[in-house]
Amino acid sequence: MSTRLCLITNNSTLRACTIGNSSIDFSIQLLEGSPFDVLMGGRDLIHQGWRLLNHPLYGNFRPGQQAMRSLLLSFDSEKNNKATAPHQTKAVQEYYDEDSLNYIEQALQIYEPFSKLLPTIDAEKTLKSKLLADCALIDKELMHVTLKTSGINVPLNHMEE
Amino acid sequence: MSYRVLHYINQFFAGIGGEEKADISPEIRDGLVGPGQALNPALNGEAEIIKTFICGDNYFANNIDAVCAQVVALVKEAKIDALIAGPAFNAGRYGTACGAVCAAVAKECNIPVITALYPENPGVDLYRKLIPIVESSDSARGMGKAVPAMASVILKFLKKEELCKSDHSCLMEKGIRINMFYDENGAERAVAMLVKKLKGEEFTTEYKMPVFDRVEPRPAVKDMSKATIAIVTSGGIVPKGNPDHIAASSAQNYGEYDFANVKDLLQNEYITAHGGYDQTYANEDPDRVLPVDVLRDIEKEGKIGKLHNKFYTTVGNGTAVANALAFGKEIGQKLRDANVQAVILTST
Amino acid sequence: MATIVPISVSVGANRIIPTVSIPYPLGNPKLNPVEEKNLRRQLVEKALKALQTDVTEQTVFTE
Amino acid sequence: MKLELHRVKVKKWAFGSATGFANATVTVNKEELTALLLQDERLAGIELHLAHPGDSIRILPVKDAIEPRCKLEGAGEVFPGYIGDVDTVGEGKTLVLDGAAILTTGRLVAPQEGIVDMKGPGADYTPFSQTANLVVYITPREGVVLHELENACRMVGLKTAHYVASSCKSAKADKVDSYDFPPLAEAMQAHPKLPKVAYVYMLQSQGLLHDTWVYGVDAKQILPTLISPTEIMDGAIISGNCVSACDKNNTYVHLNNPIIESLYKRHGKDINFVGTIITNENVTLADKKRSSSYAIKLAKMLGVEGLVISEEGFGNPDADLIMNCWKAERSGIKTVLITDEFAGRDGASQSLADSCPEGNACVTAGNANMLITLPPMDITIGDLPTAEVLAGGFFGSMNKDGSMDVEIQAILSATNELGFTRNGARTE
């Protein structure tokens, strides 16, 4: 079973996510940045052997129409250790998940032309703008199943509390 | 009053010489030179080649911007109405020059331009989206077919007339998606296509998925201890400062760098321009992408004849397939000209 | 020489050497400099061996 | 399963004292319908408007489009799980007000679009400029959470469509189309010389405002399954999908699925159309693998030789489309894919996010990034995009003269991936 989970997002309403099963090391990287920054962060983790749990192009908006992006990744230390034992001559190649690499590269190519136009989002801006609050809510809804099936509790929408 | 046309040709078609004259600098002559004599009558009096711009292919390759600027200046100063370049058939550097000159003139002077290239010519993929290109055969034997096609198209542009069916058929695809309304709705088109596919009949897909062509494997190197080996990378290793400004993604060019007296790629002397991966490790030791240190050892031990003194590099990150194809052809050509026997291609 | 073998296969490469990782294909920062250069040497020698091997189809050299 | 669709040709809507049908006109009692819809306290207000082909009217953002239908004979009622109970539908007789559509509008979230122009260049890109439309403008009640609002809006469309149709049961059909889908045992023996073909019907299922329901079940939660086309004609599949306007399948196009229509037209002549497999397009990668393998396994169990596969949406679902394609082709089943393209405003970018060499037979509904200028209309029904949305480049740009520059992505069903329209693209 994967022992580590990481949620990379610029959606501050996901800040309060918690893991049900405490034996799993769950970390949140809350970026103050654009969706492009989130994808780049995900890419670097994938290059170190992490695996995507959700498709990076979820939601049927175009890059310019969705200020938020979230990626849930898992790290299977067993697979990784086997591949990167330094002195091994045979299995020299470090572990990487091919599908995750394929999807993150596609997403980056689609987001790249927008990378300079996308807004930099932070928690404060999200609260103040109706548009960003709606984007945050939709983003959380779209990530709901992925987070839930990985045993992550998603905080109720603060408007609902 | 007939339209004033400028004709661009290289040293060979100007009758000045072949490879040995490829370095001659630009020369402007009045009237017709070489293929101009066949082109002019094909314009049947409605347009006339009044000047010919001649430039050596090597000179052009080393002074692309300067020569393009010179052609643009001539077009403005001589009040030129249209530019015809080539035909260049399958000549790589000449085809790229024709494409570059046409693209510059079209952009700066907004007048009609035309050239004719063989589909495999690297100039095609570099410029097909920017300028009209007539499809020609791979050698001057195809002059008879290329000239009338170029004349017919350029005259239509000059007179602002619609291209006829035969014009369209001789022009190369730009590779741009244009919306249109079909006679039947998409569902009927799909079911009709499936019926054909099931019967094994010919059908044309409305969208071609990118498919990479296969290349014949080259025979093994017989005697490595006598062979010249070159290294090429898409990992973006460049001298510090990235002198040729190779973009971090969607690269539009490649670099050629001499490393004859370099034994090891040292930190701060070489860096990576590649935007597709965490650059820390490649900047720490560029040998991790381009193995110069190990190859120099192997060269010293005589296990290979010689390490070619130039390496080629670009950034393989979201690079358009057309560009990658063109870079590959050009680099391959240069390595063959330097009689390199084998290449180690590294990527991330 | 490439880390993502399936992509090298899909673009038509005929002689393919799997390498270490995307950010450091011919090295490994977790090793000390001597071990790392030795790893690089092994990989480059595999490449030279592949260049001296006749192939009739796309071949991934793992040995 | 045998179903007759009794099509009554509708040219016009009108408001009047009694809801009913007479000489190609559907009359609606405004107060009666409004009262019916306002029984749902999640809604604060309802406005009814009419829009006919050629009117200088713009409707946006359109949430859903529904064709008025109700059962005349046979079990259950249309839109099972919402209007009808949950028992199987798809047999007997169903009334269809042909040429009429219900369009629901009202802004639920800021970045939402869906333009229908009844006239001008925009009208060429949406099928709903050719239908007579009853437009229901919904004002949600303050403080109701988005989930509830989305459900309320969906119910408004379905209730209106059913209410109007059931008030016109006495109308005489201008045309009766009958569809007959025998049980599998029979279907497999029929037309032995013709290749067996099935349809893989991908349903958008990513989450709120990106969902589709089957008999009231959220498509995210289904395993791929078989469904009879006649159940679809009775509204077994309804849309809760608001994004993107150009390639989301609203309920109207589910009811009138053109692929089922085309396959049925060639059934018994060129092919033996044996089945329809519905599958989903979830966000998690595990679901994508599971659903695509399961759907193609069903196709293998049916023993089909060919599949038409239609996608809903772009980007995320491109991955499912490509998985469905290569998994089918590698198990010997020939495929044709229907999709749309996002090739950039200049048409020069890569149209799809994913690809596979097996995908050698594709039909596309055109490039959704194509820019178009929509002239001002006399009347606008619904809510214009907020200034903030416009500023953020989320929508397009409004010009001083009231015209708009938008990508056809913002126009309802402009690049519908069921192939509902004649829109497409070619390489120049």
Tab-separated table of C-alpha atoms in Angstrom, chain B residues 5-9 39 43 49 82-87 102 112-115 150-151 154:
chain	number	residue	atom	x	y	z
B	5	VAL	CA	8.545	40.577	-59.327
B	6	LEU	CA	11.766	39.824	-57.395
B	7	HIS	CA	13.335	36.352	-57.869
B	8	TYR	CA	15.555	34.798	-55.109
B	9	ILE	CA	18.015	32.042	-56.159
B	39	LEU	CA	9.573	31.714	-64.957
B	43	LEU	CA	3.880	35.015	-65.996
B	49	ILE	CA	10.893	39.563	-63.005
B	82	ALA	CA	5.708	39.836	-55.350
B	83	LEU	CA	8.626	37.543	-54.413
B	84	ILE	CA	9.331	34.175	-56.064
B	85	ALA	CA	12.052	32.053	-54.388
B	86	GLY	CA	13.584	28.895	-55.908
B	87	PRO	CA	12.370	26.314	-56.795
B	102	CYS	CA	9.551	34.409	-48.203
B	112	PRO	CA	2.421	37.765	-52.126
B	113	VAL	CA	5.296	35.222	-51.948
B	114	ILE	CA	5.756	31.718	-53.362
B	115	THR	CA	8.422	29.003	-53.392
B	150	MET	CA	4.311	28.905	-59.038
B	151	ALA	CA	3.397	31.402	-61.774
B	154	ILE	CA	1.452	34.105	-57.619
